Amino acid sequence: MVQGLSRKPGKFSKVPKTLLAVLVVLVACSFLGGYLVAQLFRAQSTNEDAPVDAKVENAEIGKRVPFPVTAKLDKIKLPANLKSGVVTWVSDQNRFENGNVVYRLDDQPVVIVKSDIPFYRDLESGVQGSDVQQFSRLLVSNGFLSEPGSKVDSRMIAAIKKWQKQLGASVTGTVGRGTLIATRTLPALVEIDSAVTVGSQLNGGEQTLYSFSDQPTLSLSTLPAQEKILTEAKELKVNVDNQQVPVVISDKKSTEDGASTVFTFTAANGEPFCHPNCAKVMSKPEMLWSLEAIVIPQTTGPAVPVGALMVDEKGKTLVQKVAGKELVTQEVKILAASEGLAIVSGLNPGDVVRLNPRPASGGTPETKP
């Protein structure tokens, strides 16, 4: 037998009359509240059909998408090493001036010199030629010779000895084969080959030095979504030494796997990106610069929500301007649009326009791209 609650008369066996009264009131209130809420929502749904207007105000629209681009100088081989010996010192610089020592073999300096032709022989008494002429200019710039010459005479031998003494070289008056390595441009970035280390043996013929191109190649690897931004941008600019340089796409190639596209760029005016300060701007052979794709040029003017725009059968862009209790159809021109806002001509700040207007002359409300 299942036992239930006791039915004996007691304190809680009957519901008090006061409690019944409270329950009746609560039930009545709940019905009344539900009725009021229903009426409120009905009013709101009715108000959704009421016209909505917007006040025209001045605004600024623009969209720029930044990209990190690689600026890279092409490596160029300099004349090979022509000396034999043990490397006893290596410079830790990457930028060299005319006449700087790049490394030492058996404690004798190997010097980089600005010259259009290579140095291929001993420069000793009586030797003459264009290589002597090129070297003599270094002696003049260092103050050891009054004017350049194309022959190693007594005057030049005296200058060579002073130069050798300054460098800590053996003072002989003869510049040995392999002491000078020519490059066309100085000052410049110069890379010393990683094989040239203190204690290593050089036997002549090794490639020990590299210079770099005058201007960098600018490249960027992109995904498909980024590719569209670059190709459809109104303008591209790269930040070079705190200056915005306009650039254009010069080439684009897909990677072997087809997952990305590599763009290369040139300056819009055809000059080097960093002209005339490339040697100063490119402190390393490879650097990251910032490129901006200007998708929407910066535009300022009267702005309206795009929901206020419509197009008629003739393709004209229109708005309905509120004039008191009347609506006046006004033609406008879209100057820029972004994120639901359009800068237009044909309206003034303070004008009021109708949102989601009815089609004009059979046209369908829409916005131009």
Coordinates of C-alpha atoms in Angstrom, one line a residue:
M1 CA 0.0 0.0 0.0
V2 CA 1.3 3.3 -1.0
Q3 CA 1.1 5.9 1.7
G4 CA 0.2 9.5 0.8
L5 CA 0.2 12.7 2.7
S6 CA -1.8 12.9 5.9
R7 CA -5.3 14.2 5.4
K8 CA -5.8 15.0 9.0
P9 CA -7.2 18.4 9.6
G10 CA -4.4 20.8 10.6
K11 CA -2.7 24.1 10.0
F12 CA -2.0 23.5 6.2
S13 CA -4.9 21.3 5.2
K14 CA -7.0 24.3 3.8
V15 CA -5.9 27.2 1.6
P16 CA -6.5 30.5 3.4
K17 CA -8.9 32.9 1.8
T18 CA -6.3 35.7 1.8
L19 CA -4.0 33.5 -0.3
L20 CA -6.8 32.8 -2.8
A21 CA -7.4 36.5 -3.2
V22 CA -3.7 37.1 -3.9
L23 CA -3.6 34.4 -6.6
V24 CA -6.7 35.9 -8.3
V25 CA -5.0 39.3 -8.5
L26 CA -1.8 37.8 -9.9
V27 CA -3.6 35.9 -12.6
A28 CA -5.5 39.0 -13.5
C29 CA -2.3 41.1 -13.7
S30 CA -0.6 38.5 -15.9
F31 CA -3.5 38.7 -18.4
L32 CA -3.4 42.5 -18.4
G33 CA 0.4 42.5 -18.8
G34 CA 0.3 40.1 -21.7
Y35 CA -2.4 42.3 -23.4
L36 CA -0.3 45.5 -22.9
V37 CA 2.9 43.8 -24.3
A38 CA 1.0 42.5 -27.3
Q39 CA -0.4 46.0 -27.9
L40 CA 3.1 47.5 -27.6
F41 CA 4.6 45.1 -30.2
R42 CA 1.7 45.7 -32.5
A43 CA 2.4 49.5 -32.3
Q44 CA 6.1 48.9 -33.0
S45 CA 5.4 46.8 -36.0
T46 CA 3.0 49.5 -37.3
N47 CA 5.7 52.1 -36.7
E48 CA 8.2 50.1 -38.8
D49 CA 6.3 51.4 -41.9
A50 CA 6.8 55.0 -40.9
P51 CA 9.2 57.0 -43.1
V52 CA 12.8 57.5 -41.9
D53 CA 14.8 60.5 -42.7
A54 CA 18.5 61.3 -42.4
K55 CA 20.3 64.6 -42.2
V56 CA 23.1 65.3 -44.6
E57 CA 26.4 66.0 -42.9
N58 CA 30.0 66.5 -44.1
A59 CA 32.1 63.3 -43.8
E60 CA 35.4 61.8 -45.0
I61 CA 35.7 58.5 -46.8
G62 CA 38.8 56.7 -47.8
K63 CA 40.2 53.2 -47.7
R64 CA 43.9 52.2 -47.8
V65 CA 45.2 48.6 -47.4
P66 CA 48.8 48.3 -46.2
F67 CA 51.2 45.5 -47.5
P68 CA 54.7 44.6 -46.4
V69 CA 56.9 44.5 -49.5
T70 CA 60.4 43.2 -49.9
A71 CA 63.0 45.6 -51.3
K72 CA 66.0 43.6 -52.5
L73 CA 69.2 44.5 -54.2
D74 CA 70.6 42.1 -56.8
K75 CA 74.0 40.7 -55.8
I76 CA 76.9 41.4 -58.3
K77 CA 80.2 39.6 -58.3
L78 CA 83.3 41.8 -58.0
P79 CA 86.7 40.8 -59.4
A80 CA 88.1 37.7 -57.9
N81 CA 90.9 37.6 -55.2
L82 CA 94.3 37.4 -56.8
K83 CA 96.5 37.1 -53.7
S84 CA 97.6 34.0 -51.8
G85 CA 97.9 33.8 -48.1
V86 CA 96.2 33.2 -44.7
V87 CA 93.3 35.5 -43.7
T88 CA 94.5 37.4 -40.6
W89 CA 91.7 40.0 -40.4
V90 CA 88.2 40.6 -41.8
S91 CA 86.2 43.8 -41.7
D92 CA 82.8 43.6 -39.9
Q93 CA 81.4 46.5 -42.1
N94 CA 78.8 46.1 -44.8
R95 CA 79.2 49.6 -46.3
F96 CA 82.5 50.7 -47.6
E97 CA 84.1 53.9 -48.8
N98 CA 86.7 54.3 -51.6
G99 CA 90.1 52.9 -50.2
N100 CA 88.7 50.9 -47.3
V101 CA 90.5 47.7 -46.3
V102 CA 88.1 44.7 -46.6
Y103 CA 90.4 42.0 -45.3
R104 CA 94.1 41.2 -44.7
L105 CA 96.2 38.3 -46.1
D106 CA 99.4 37.6 -44.1
D107 CA 98.7 40.9 -42.4
Q108 CA 98.8 42.8 -45.8
P109 CA 95.7 44.8 -46.7
V110 CA 93.3 44.1 -49.5
V111 CA 91.7 47.4 -50.5
I112 CA 88.5 48.1 -52.4
V113 CA 88.9 50.9 -54.9
K114 CA 86.4 52.8 -57.1
S115 CA 87.4 51.9 -60.7
D116 CA 85.8 51.2 -64.0
I117 CA 88.4 48.5 -64.8
P118 CA 89.9 45.7 -62.8
F119 CA 93.4 45.8 -61.3
Y120 CA 95.2 42.8 -62.7
R121 CA 99.0 43.4 -62.3
D122 CA 101.7 44.8 -60.0
L123 CA 101.7 48.6 -60.1
E124 CA 105.5 49.2 -60.0
S125 CA 108.0 51.7 -61.3
G126 CA 107.5 52.5 -65.0
V127 CA 104.1 50.8 -65.4
Q128 CA 101.5 52.9 -67.1
G129 CA 97.9 52.5 -68.2
S130 CA 94.3 53.2 -67.3
D131 CA 94.5 51.0 -64.2
V132 CA 97.3 53.3 -62.9
Q133 CA 95.1 56.3 -63.7
Q134 CA 92.2 54.9 -61.7
F135 CA 94.4 54.1 -58.6
S136 CA 96.1 57.5 -58.7
R137 CA 92.7 59.1 -58.1
L138 CA 92.5 57.4 -54.8
L139 CA 96.0 58.8 -53.9
V140 CA 94.8 62.3 -54.8
S141 CA 91.6 62.0 -52.8
N142 CA 93.7 60.9 -49.7
G143 CA 96.0 63.8 -50.2
F144 CA 99.1 61.8 -51.1
L145 CA 99.3 63.0 -54.7
S146 CA 98.5 66.5 -56.1
E147 CA 97.0 65.3 -59.4
P148 CA 96.2 61.9 -61.0
G149 CA 98.6 60.3 -63.6
S150 CA 98.7 57.2 -65.8
K151 CA 102.3 56.3 -65.1
V152 CA 104.0 55.1 -61.9
D153 CA 106.9 57.6 -61.7
S154 CA 109.0 58.8 -58.8
R155 CA 106.3 61.2 -57.7
M156 CA 103.7 58.4 -57.6
I157 CA 106.1 56.0 -55.9
A158 CA 106.5 58.5 -53.0
A159 CA 102.7 58.8 -52.7
I160 CA 102.3 55.0 -52.7
K161 CA 104.8 54.7 -49.8
K162 CA 102.9 57.2 -47.7
W163 CA 99.6 55.4 -48.5
Q164 CA 101.2 52.0 -47.5
K165 CA 102.4 53.4 -44.3
Q166 CA 99.0 54.7 -43.4
L167 CA 97.4 51.3 -44.1
G168 CA 100.0 49.4 -42.0
A169 CA 101.3 47.6 -45.1
S170 CA 104.9 46.8 -46.1
V171 CA 106.3 50.1 -47.4
T172 CA 107.8 49.1 -50.8
G173 CA 106.5 51.7 -53.3
T174 CA 104.9 48.9 -55.3
V175 CA 101.3 47.9 -55.2
G176 CA 101.3 44.1 -55.5
R177 CA 98.9 42.2 -57.7
G178 CA 95.7 41.4 -55.8
T179 CA 96.1 44.3 -53.3
L180 CA 93.3 46.3 -55.1
I181 CA 89.8 45.0 -55.9
A182 CA 87.8 47.3 -58.2
T183 CA 84.1 48.3 -58.0
R184 CA 82.3 50.9 -60.1
T185 CA 80.3 52.5 -57.2
L186 CA 81.5 53.6 -53.8
P187 CA 80.4 54.2 -51.2
A188 CA 78.2 51.2 -51.4
L189 CA 77.1 48.0 -49.7
V190 CA 79.7 45.2 -50.1
E191 CA 79.3 41.7 -48.9
I192 CA 82.4 39.6 -48.0
D193 CA 82.0 35.9 -48.8
S194 CA 81.4 33.7 -45.8
A195 CA 84.4 31.6 -46.7
V196 CA 86.7 34.5 -45.9
T197 CA 87.3 34.0 -42.2
V198 CA 90.2 34.5 -40.0
G199 CA 92.6 31.5 -40.4
S200 CA 91.3 30.4 -43.8
Q201 CA 93.7 30.0 -46.7
L202 CA 93.2 31.8 -50.0
N203 CA 95.1 30.7 -53.0
G204 CA 93.9 33.2 -55.6
G205 CA 90.9 32.9 -57.9
E206 CA 88.3 32.8 -55.1
Q207 CA 85.2 35.0 -55.3
T208 CA 85.6 37.0 -52.0
L209 CA 83.5 40.2 -52.6
Y210 CA 80.1 41.1 -53.9
S211 CA 78.5 44.4 -54.6
F212 CA 74.8 45.1 -55.2
S213 CA 72.6 46.8 -57.8
D214 CA 72.0 50.5 -57.7
Q215 CA 68.3 50.2 -57.0
P216 CA 66.2 47.5 -55.3
T217 CA 63.7 45.2 -56.8
L218 CA 60.3 45.5 -55.1
S219 CA 58.2 42.3 -54.8
L220 CA 55.2 41.0 -52.9
S221 CA 53.7 37.5 -52.6
T222 CA 49.9 37.6 -52.2
L223 CA 46.9 35.4 -51.7
P224 CA 44.0 35.5 -54.2
A225 CA 42.0 38.0 -52.0
Q226 CA 45.0 40.3 -51.8
E227 CA 45.7 40.1 -55.5
K228 CA 42.3 41.6 -56.2
I229 CA 43.0 44.5 -53.9
L230 CA 46.2 45.3 -55.7
T231 CA 44.9 45.0 -59.2
E232 CA 41.8 47.0 -58.6
A233 CA 43.4 49.7 -56.4
K234 CA 43.1 53.3 -57.7
E235 CA 46.8 54.0 -56.8
L236 CA 49.8 52.2 -55.2
K237 CA 52.4 54.0 -53.1
V238 CA 55.5 52.7 -51.3
N239 CA 57.0 54.5 -48.3
V240 CA 60.6 55.2 -49.0
D241 CA 62.6 57.2 -46.5
N242 CA 59.4 58.7 -45.1
Q243 CA 58.2 59.7 -48.6
Q244 CA 55.3 58.3 -50.5
V245 CA 56.5 57.1 -54.0
P246 CA 53.8 56.2 -56.5
V247 CA 54.5 52.7 -58.1
V248 CA 52.9 50.5 -60.7
I249 CA 52.7 46.8 -61.2
S250 CA 55.4 45.8 -63.6
D251 CA 54.9 42.0 -63.5
K252 CA 53.0 39.2 -61.7
K253 CA 53.6 35.5 -61.7
S254 CA 51.9 32.6 -60.0
T255 CA 54.0 30.3 -57.8
E256 CA 54.6 26.7 -58.9
D257 CA 51.9 25.4 -56.6
G258 CA 49.5 28.2 -57.7
A259 CA 48.7 29.1 -54.2
S260 CA 49.9 32.7 -54.4
T261 CA 51.0 35.4 -56.9
V262 CA 54.3 37.3 -56.8
F263 CA 54.0 41.0 -57.9
T264 CA 56.9 43.2 -58.8
F265 CA 56.7 47.0 -58.9
T266 CA 58.5 49.9 -60.6
A267 CA 58.3 53.6 -59.8
A268 CA 55.5 55.3 -61.7
N269 CA 58.0 57.9 -63.0
G270 CA 60.5 55.2 -64.2
E271 CA 63.2 56.4 -61.8
P272 CA 64.7 54.4 -58.9
F273 CA 62.5 54.1 -55.9
C274 CA 65.0 55.7 -53.7
H275 CA 66.6 58.1 -56.2
P276 CA 68.9 59.9 -55.5
N277 CA 69.6 58.4 -52.0
C278 CA 69.5 54.6 -52.6
A279 CA 72.9 54.1 -51.0
K280 CA 71.6 55.8 -47.9
V281 CA 68.1 54.2 -47.8
M282 CA 69.2 50.6 -48.4
S283 CA 71.2 50.0 -45.3
K284 CA 71.0 46.2 -46.0
P285 CA 70.8 44.2 -49.2
E286 CA 67.2 43.1 -48.3
M287 CA 64.7 45.2 -46.4
L288 CA 60.9 45.4 -45.7
W289 CA 59.1 48.5 -46.9
S290 CA 55.5 49.4 -46.6
L291 CA 53.2 49.6 -49.6
E292 CA 49.7 51.1 -49.5
A293 CA 46.9 50.1 -51.9
I294 CA 44.6 53.1 -52.2
V295 CA 41.2 51.4 -52.8
I296 CA 39.1 54.5 -52.2
P297 CA 40.9 57.9 -52.5
Q298 CA 40.4 60.1 -49.5
T299 CA 37.2 62.1 -50.3
T300 CA 35.4 64.8 -48.2
G301 CA 32.0 66.2 -48.8
P302 CA 28.2 65.9 -48.0
A303 CA 27.4 62.3 -47.0
V304 CA 24.2 60.3 -47.1
P305 CA 23.5 56.6 -46.2
V306 CA 23.5 54.5 -49.3
G307 CA 19.9 53.5 -48.4
A308 CA 18.9 57.0 -49.5
L309 CA 20.1 56.4 -53.1
M310 CA 18.1 55.1 -56.0
V311 CA 18.6 54.9 -59.8
D312 CA 16.0 55.8 -62.4
E313 CA 15.4 54.2 -65.8
K314 CA 18.0 56.5 -67.4
G315 CA 20.7 55.5 -64.9
K316 CA 20.7 58.7 -63.0
T317 CA 21.4 58.5 -59.2
L318 CA 18.6 60.2 -57.2
V319 CA 17.6 61.0 -53.7
Q320 CA 14.3 62.2 -52.3
K321 CA 15.0 65.4 -50.4
V322 CA 12.5 66.4 -47.6
A323 CA 11.2 69.9 -48.1
G324 CA 8.7 70.6 -45.4
K325 CA 5.9 68.2 -46.0
E326 CA 6.9 67.5 -49.6
L327 CA 9.5 65.3 -51.2
V328 CA 11.7 66.7 -54.0
T329 CA 13.6 64.3 -56.2
Q330 CA 17.2 65.5 -56.5
E331 CA 19.9 64.2 -58.8
V332 CA 23.3 63.5 -57.2
K333 CA 26.6 62.2 -58.2
I334 CA 28.4 59.6 -56.1
L335 CA 32.0 60.7 -55.5
A336 CA 33.0 57.9 -53.1
A337 CA 31.2 55.1 -51.1
S338 CA 32.3 52.8 -48.3
E339 CA 30.7 50.9 -45.5
G340 CA 27.1 52.1 -46.1
L341 CA 28.0 55.8 -46.6
A342 CA 28.3 57.8 -49.8
I343 CA 29.9 61.2 -50.5
V344 CA 27.8 62.9 -53.1
S345 CA 27.6 66.2 -55.0
G346 CA 24.3 67.9 -55.4
L347 CA 23.4 68.1 -51.7
N348 CA 24.4 70.4 -48.9
P349 CA 25.1 69.8 -45.3
G350 CA 21.8 70.3 -43.4
D351 CA 19.6 68.9 -46.2
V352 CA 17.3 66.0 -45.1
V353 CA 16.8 62.9 -47.3
R354 CA 14.3 60.0 -47.1
L355 CA 15.8 56.6 -46.5
N356 CA 14.5 53.6 -48.5
P357 CA 12.7 55.9 -50.9
R358 CA 10.1 54.7 -53.4
P359 CA 11.4 54.1 -57.0
A360 CA 11.5 57.2 -59.1
S361 CA 9.9 57.0 -62.6
G362 CA 9.8 53.2 -62.5
G363 CA 13.4 52.8 -61.3
T364 CA 14.5 50.5 -58.6
P365 CA 16.2 51.9 -55.5
E366 CA 19.9 50.7 -55.6
T367 CA 23.4 52.0 -55.2
K368 CA 26.0 52.2 -57.9
P369 CA 29.1 50.2 -57.2

